[in-house]
Coordinates of C-alpha atoms and ligand atoms in Angstrom, one line a residue:
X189 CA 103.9 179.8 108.4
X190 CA 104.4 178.3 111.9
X191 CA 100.6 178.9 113.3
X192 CA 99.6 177.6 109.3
X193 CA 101.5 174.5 110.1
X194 CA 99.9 174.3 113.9
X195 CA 96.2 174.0 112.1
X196 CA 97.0 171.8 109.7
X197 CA 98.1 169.1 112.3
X198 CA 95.2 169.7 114.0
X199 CA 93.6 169.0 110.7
X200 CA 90.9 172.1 110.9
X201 CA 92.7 174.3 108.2
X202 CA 93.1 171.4 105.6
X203 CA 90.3 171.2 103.2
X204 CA 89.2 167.8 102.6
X205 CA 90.8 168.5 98.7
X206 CA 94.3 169.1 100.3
X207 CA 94.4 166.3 102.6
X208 CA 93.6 163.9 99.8
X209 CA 96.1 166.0 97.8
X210 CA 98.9 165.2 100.1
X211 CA 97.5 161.4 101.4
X212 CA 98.2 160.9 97.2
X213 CA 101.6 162.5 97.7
X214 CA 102.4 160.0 100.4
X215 CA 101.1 157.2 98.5
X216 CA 103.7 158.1 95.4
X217 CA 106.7 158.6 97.7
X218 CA 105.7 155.2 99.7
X219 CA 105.4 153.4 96.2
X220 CA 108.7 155.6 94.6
X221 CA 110.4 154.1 97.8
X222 CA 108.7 150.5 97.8
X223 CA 110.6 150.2 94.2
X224 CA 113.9 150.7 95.1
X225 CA 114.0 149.6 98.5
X226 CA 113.3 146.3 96.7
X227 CA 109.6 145.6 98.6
X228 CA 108.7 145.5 94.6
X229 CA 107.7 141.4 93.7
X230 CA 106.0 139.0 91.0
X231 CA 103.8 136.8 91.7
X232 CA 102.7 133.8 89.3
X233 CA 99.4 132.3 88.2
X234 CA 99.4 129.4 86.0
X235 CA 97.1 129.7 83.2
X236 CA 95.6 126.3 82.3
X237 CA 95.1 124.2 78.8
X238 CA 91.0 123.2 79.4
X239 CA 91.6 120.1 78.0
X240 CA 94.2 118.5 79.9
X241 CA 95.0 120.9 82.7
X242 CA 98.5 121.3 81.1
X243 CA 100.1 124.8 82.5
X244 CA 100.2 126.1 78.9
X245 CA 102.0 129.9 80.2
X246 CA 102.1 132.1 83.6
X247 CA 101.0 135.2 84.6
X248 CA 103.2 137.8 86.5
X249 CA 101.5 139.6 88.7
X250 CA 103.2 142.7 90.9
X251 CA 103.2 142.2 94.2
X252 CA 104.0 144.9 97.3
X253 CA 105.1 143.5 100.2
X254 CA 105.5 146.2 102.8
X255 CA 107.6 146.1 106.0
X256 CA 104.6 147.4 108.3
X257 CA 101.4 147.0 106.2
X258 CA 102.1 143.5 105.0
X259 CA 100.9 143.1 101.4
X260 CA 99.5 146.1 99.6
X261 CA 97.0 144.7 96.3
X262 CA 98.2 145.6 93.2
X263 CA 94.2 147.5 92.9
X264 CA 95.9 149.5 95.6
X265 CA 98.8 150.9 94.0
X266 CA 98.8 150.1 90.8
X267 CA 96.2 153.2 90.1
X268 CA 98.6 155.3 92.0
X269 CA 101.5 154.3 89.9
X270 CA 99.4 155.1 86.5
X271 CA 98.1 158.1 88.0
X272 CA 102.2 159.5 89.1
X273 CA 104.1 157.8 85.6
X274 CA 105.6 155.3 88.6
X275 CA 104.1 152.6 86.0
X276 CA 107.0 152.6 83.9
X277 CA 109.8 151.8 86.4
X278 CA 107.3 149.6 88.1
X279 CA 106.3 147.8 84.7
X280 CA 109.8 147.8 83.3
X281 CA 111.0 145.4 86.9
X282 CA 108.2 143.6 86.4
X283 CA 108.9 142.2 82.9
X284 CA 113.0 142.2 83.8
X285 CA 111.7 140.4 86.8
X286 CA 109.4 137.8 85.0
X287 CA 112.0 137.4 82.2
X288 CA 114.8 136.4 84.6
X289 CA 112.6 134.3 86.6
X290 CA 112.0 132.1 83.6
X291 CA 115.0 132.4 82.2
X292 CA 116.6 131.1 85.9
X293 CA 113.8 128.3 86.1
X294 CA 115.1 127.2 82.2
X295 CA 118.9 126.6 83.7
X296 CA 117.9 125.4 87.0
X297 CA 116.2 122.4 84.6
X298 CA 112.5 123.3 85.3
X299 CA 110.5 122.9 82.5
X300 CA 109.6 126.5 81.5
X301 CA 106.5 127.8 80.0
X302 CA 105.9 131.0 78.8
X303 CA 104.9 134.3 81.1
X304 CA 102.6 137.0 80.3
X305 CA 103.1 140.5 81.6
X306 CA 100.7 143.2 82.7
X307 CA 101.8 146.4 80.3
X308 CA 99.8 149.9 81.3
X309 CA 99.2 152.3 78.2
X310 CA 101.4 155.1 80.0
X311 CA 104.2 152.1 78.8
X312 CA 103.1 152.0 75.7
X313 CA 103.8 156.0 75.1
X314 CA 107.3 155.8 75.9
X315 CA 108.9 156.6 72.8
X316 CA 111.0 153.2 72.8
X317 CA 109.1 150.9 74.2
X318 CA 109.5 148.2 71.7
X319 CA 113.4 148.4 72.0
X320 CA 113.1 148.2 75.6
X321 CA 111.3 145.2 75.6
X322 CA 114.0 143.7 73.1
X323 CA 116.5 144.8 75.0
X324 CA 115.2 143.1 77.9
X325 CA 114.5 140.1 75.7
X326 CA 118.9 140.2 75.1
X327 CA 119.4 141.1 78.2
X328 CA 117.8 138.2 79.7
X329 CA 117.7 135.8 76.6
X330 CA 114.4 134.8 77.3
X331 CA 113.2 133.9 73.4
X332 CA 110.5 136.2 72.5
X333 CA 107.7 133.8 71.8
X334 CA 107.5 133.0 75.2
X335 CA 106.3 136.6 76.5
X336 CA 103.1 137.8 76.0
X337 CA 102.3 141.2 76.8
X338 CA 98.7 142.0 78.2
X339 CA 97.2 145.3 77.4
X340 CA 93.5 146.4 78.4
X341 CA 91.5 147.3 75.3
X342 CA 91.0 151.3 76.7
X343 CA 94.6 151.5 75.6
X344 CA 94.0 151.1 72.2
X345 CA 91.5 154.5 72.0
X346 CA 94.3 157.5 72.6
X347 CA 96.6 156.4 70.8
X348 CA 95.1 154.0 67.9
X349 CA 97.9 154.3 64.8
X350 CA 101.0 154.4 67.2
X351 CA 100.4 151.6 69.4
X352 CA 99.4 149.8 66.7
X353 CA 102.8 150.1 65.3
X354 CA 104.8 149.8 68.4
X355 CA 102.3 146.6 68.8
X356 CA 103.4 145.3 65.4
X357 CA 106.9 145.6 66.0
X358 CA 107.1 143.5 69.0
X359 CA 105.3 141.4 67.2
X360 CA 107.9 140.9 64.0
X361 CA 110.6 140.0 66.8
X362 CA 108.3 137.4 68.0
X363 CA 106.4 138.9 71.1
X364 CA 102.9 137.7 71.6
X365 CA 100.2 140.3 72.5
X366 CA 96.9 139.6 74.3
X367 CA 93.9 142.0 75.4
X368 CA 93.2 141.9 78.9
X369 CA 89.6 142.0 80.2
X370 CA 88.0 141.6 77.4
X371 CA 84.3 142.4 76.9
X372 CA 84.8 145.8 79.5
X373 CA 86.2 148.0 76.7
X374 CA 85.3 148.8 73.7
X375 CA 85.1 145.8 72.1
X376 CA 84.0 146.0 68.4
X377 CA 84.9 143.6 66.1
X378 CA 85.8 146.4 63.5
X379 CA 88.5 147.7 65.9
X380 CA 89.5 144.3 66.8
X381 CA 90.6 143.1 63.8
X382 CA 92.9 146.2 62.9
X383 CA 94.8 145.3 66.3
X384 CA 98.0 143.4 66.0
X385 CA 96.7 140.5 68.9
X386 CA 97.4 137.1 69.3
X387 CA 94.9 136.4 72.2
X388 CA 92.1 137.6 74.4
X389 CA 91.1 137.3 78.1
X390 CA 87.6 137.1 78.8
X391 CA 86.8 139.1 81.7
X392 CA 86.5 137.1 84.7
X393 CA 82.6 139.4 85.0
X394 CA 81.4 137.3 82.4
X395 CA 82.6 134.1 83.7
X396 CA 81.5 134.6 87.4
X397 CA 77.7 133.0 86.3
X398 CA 79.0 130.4 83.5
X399 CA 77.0 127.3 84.1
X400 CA 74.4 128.9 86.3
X401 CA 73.1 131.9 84.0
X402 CA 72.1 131.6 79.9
X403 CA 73.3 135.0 79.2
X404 CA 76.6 134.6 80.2
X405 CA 76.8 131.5 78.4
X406 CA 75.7 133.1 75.2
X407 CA 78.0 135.8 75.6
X408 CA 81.0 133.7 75.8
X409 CA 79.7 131.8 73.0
X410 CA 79.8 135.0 71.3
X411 CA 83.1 135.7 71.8
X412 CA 84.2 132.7 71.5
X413 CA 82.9 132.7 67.5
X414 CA 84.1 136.1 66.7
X415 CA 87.6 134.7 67.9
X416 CA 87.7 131.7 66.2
X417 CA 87.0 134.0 63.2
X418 CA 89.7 136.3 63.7
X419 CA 91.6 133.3 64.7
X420 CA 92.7 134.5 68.2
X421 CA 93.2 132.3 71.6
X422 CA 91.1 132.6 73.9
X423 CA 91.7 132.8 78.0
X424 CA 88.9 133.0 80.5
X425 CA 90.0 134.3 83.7
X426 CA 88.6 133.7 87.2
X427 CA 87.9 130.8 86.6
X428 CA 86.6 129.5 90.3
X429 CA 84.5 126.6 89.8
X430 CA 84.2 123.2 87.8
X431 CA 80.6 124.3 86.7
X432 CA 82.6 127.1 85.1
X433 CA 85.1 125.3 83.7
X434 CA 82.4 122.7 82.2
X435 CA 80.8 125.2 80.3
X436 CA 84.4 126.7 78.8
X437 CA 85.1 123.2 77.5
X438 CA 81.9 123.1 75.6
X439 CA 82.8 126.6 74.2
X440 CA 86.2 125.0 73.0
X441 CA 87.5 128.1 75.1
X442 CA 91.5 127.0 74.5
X443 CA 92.9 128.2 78.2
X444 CA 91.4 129.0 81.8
X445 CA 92.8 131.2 84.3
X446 CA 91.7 131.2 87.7
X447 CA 91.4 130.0 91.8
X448 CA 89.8 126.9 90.7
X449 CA 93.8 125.6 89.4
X450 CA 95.6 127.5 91.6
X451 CA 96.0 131.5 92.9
X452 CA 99.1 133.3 92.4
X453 CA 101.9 131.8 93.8
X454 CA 105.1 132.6 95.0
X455 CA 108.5 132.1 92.7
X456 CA 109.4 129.4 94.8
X457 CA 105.8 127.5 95.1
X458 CA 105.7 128.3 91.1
X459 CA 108.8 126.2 90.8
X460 CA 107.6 123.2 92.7
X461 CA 104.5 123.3 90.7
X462 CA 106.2 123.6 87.4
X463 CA 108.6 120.6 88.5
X464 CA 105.9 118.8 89.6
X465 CA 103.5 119.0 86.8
X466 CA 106.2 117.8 84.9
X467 CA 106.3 114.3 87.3
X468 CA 103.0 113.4 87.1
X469 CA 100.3 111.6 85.2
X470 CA 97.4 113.8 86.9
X471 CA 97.8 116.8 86.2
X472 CA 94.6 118.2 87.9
X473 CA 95.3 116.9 91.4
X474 CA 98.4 118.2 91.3
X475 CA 97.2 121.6 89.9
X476 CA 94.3 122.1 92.1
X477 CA 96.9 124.1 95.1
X478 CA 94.2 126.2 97.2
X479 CA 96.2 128.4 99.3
X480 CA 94.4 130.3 102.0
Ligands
C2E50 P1 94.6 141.2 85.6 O1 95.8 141.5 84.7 O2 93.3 141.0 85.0 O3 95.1 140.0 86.5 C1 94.2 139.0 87.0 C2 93.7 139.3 88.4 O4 92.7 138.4 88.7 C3 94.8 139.1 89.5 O5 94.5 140.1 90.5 C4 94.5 137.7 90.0 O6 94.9 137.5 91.3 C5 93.0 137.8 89.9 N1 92.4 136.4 89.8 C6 92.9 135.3 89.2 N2 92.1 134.3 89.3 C7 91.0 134.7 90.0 C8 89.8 134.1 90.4 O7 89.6 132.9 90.1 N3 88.9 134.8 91.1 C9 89.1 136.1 91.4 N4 88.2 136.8 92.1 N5 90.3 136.8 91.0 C10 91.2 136.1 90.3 P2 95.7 140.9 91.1 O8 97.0 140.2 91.2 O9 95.1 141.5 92.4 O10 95.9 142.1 90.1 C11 94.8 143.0 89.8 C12 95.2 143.8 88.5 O11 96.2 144.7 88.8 C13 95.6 143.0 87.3 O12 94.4 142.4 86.7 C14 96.3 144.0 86.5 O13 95.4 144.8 85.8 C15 96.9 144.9 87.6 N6 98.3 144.5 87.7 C16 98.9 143.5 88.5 N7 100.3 143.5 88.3 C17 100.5 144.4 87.3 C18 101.7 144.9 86.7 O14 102.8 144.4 86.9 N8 101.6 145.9 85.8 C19 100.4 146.5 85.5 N9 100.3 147.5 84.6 N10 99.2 146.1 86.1 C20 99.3 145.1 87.0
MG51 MG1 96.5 140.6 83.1
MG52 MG1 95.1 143.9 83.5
MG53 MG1 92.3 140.6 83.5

């Protein structure tokens, strides 16, 4: 036991399977410990009306801020808190979080938009996921047509019939539901339109080249027709560039998403934007916040 402990320090006796075994163990009880040691935030990305630059809603975005490593990405931990069921806590204070944020903006006199959380399929099997959303929704009395919950269209192929319903009940109390990263999944129009969505998010992979290559043009074009069919809204995200953003007005693409308006802010640099959209005439000098 003692001599077994000895080697593994010295790292000899620890296959390279173990050490990755426990280095995943760490990660969990660092995260399990980020979350209620409150190092846990949201950040906030305007998502933008093409024409007019309006801020038509917000997306929250988790954020870890840790005392020694500084800011851990959410493509960090995120997978670690799918892979270790951490995603429902986590996913749970991040809606409560986003609700109340909008919800204190909306007394504070700051005109309010709506916010759109990030919801991982291990979420979506929780047996009452839809009454804890509406009990969130009470709790915070944020009205349920301004959330929107994103979803990743992978979720949809475990558990079809289910989350479908779950899906449609949020729905009936007024929740908006989007697919996230769309064009990555499975994205057939027959599966499409048996999904209870309001909205899709163009993967920022197919916007990257818009303006510079034809086939990325004609793919958005694409998707921008079967969505007008099906009568969904559609978001591009990542949007970066005014060439990009060119080409998604001549798509009629509805919103944009992306560094080009402005990166996800803090709550308090969300506030001043929000009050200070609502000042202005210009809303694209005022939108266009580059942060380092
Ligand atoms: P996502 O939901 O697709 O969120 C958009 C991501 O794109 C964000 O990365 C955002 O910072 C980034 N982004 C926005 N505009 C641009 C741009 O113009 N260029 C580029 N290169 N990137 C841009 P972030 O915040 O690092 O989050 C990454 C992913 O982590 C999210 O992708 C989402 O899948 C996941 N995530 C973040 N927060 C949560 C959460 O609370 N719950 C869950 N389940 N997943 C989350
Ligand atoms: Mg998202
Ligand atoms: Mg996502
Ligand atoms: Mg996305």
């Amino acid at each position: 036991e003692a001599s077994g402990h000895i080697r593994n320090t010295a790292g000899s006796a620890v296959t390279h399977e173990q050490k990755s075994k426990r280095w995943n163990v760490l990660k969990q009880a660092a995260l399990r410990g980020a979350l209620q040691a409150g190092q846990i935030g949201v950040h906030y990305q305007p998502v933008v009306a093409v024409k007019g630059h309006r801020i038509v809603s917000l997306e929250a975005l988790a954020r870890w801020h840790h005392p020694q490593l500084g800011e851990i990405p959410p493509g960090e931990f995120i997978p670690v808190a799918e892979r270790t069921g951490l995603i429902v806590p986590l996913g749970q204070f991040v809606l409560r979080s986003a609700c109340e944020q909008v919800m204190r903006w909306e007394q504070e006199g700051v005109p309010t938009v709506g916010v759109a959380v990030n919801v991982s399929p291990a979420q979506l099997e929780v047996e009452n996921f839809a009454e804890q959303v509406r009990r969130i929704l009470r709790d915070t009395g944020m009205p349920p047509h301004k959330l929107a919950l994103e979803l990743t269209e992978s979720t949809f192929i475990a558990n079809l019939p289910r989350h479908t319903q779950t899906l449609e009940q949020l729905r009936a109390a007024g929740v908006r539901v989007q697919i996230d990263d769309f064009g990555t999944g499975y994205s057939s129009l027959a599966y499409l339109r048996r999904l209870p969505i309001d909205a899709i998010k163009i993967d920022r992979s197919f916007v990257r080249q818009l303006g510079v290559d034809a086939t990325d043009e004609a793919i958005v074009a694409a998707i921008m027709a079967m969505a007008r069919s099906l009568r969904l809204t559609v978001i591009a995200e990542g949007v970066e560039t005014a060439l990009q953003l060119d080409a998604l007005a001549r798509h009629d693409c509805e919103a944009a998403q992306g560094f080009y308006f402005s990166r996800p802010l803090e709550p308090e640099r969300c506030r001043q934007l929000l009050l200070d959209m609502s000042e202005r005439p210009s809303f694209t000098d005022t939108l266009r916040i580059q942060l380092a």
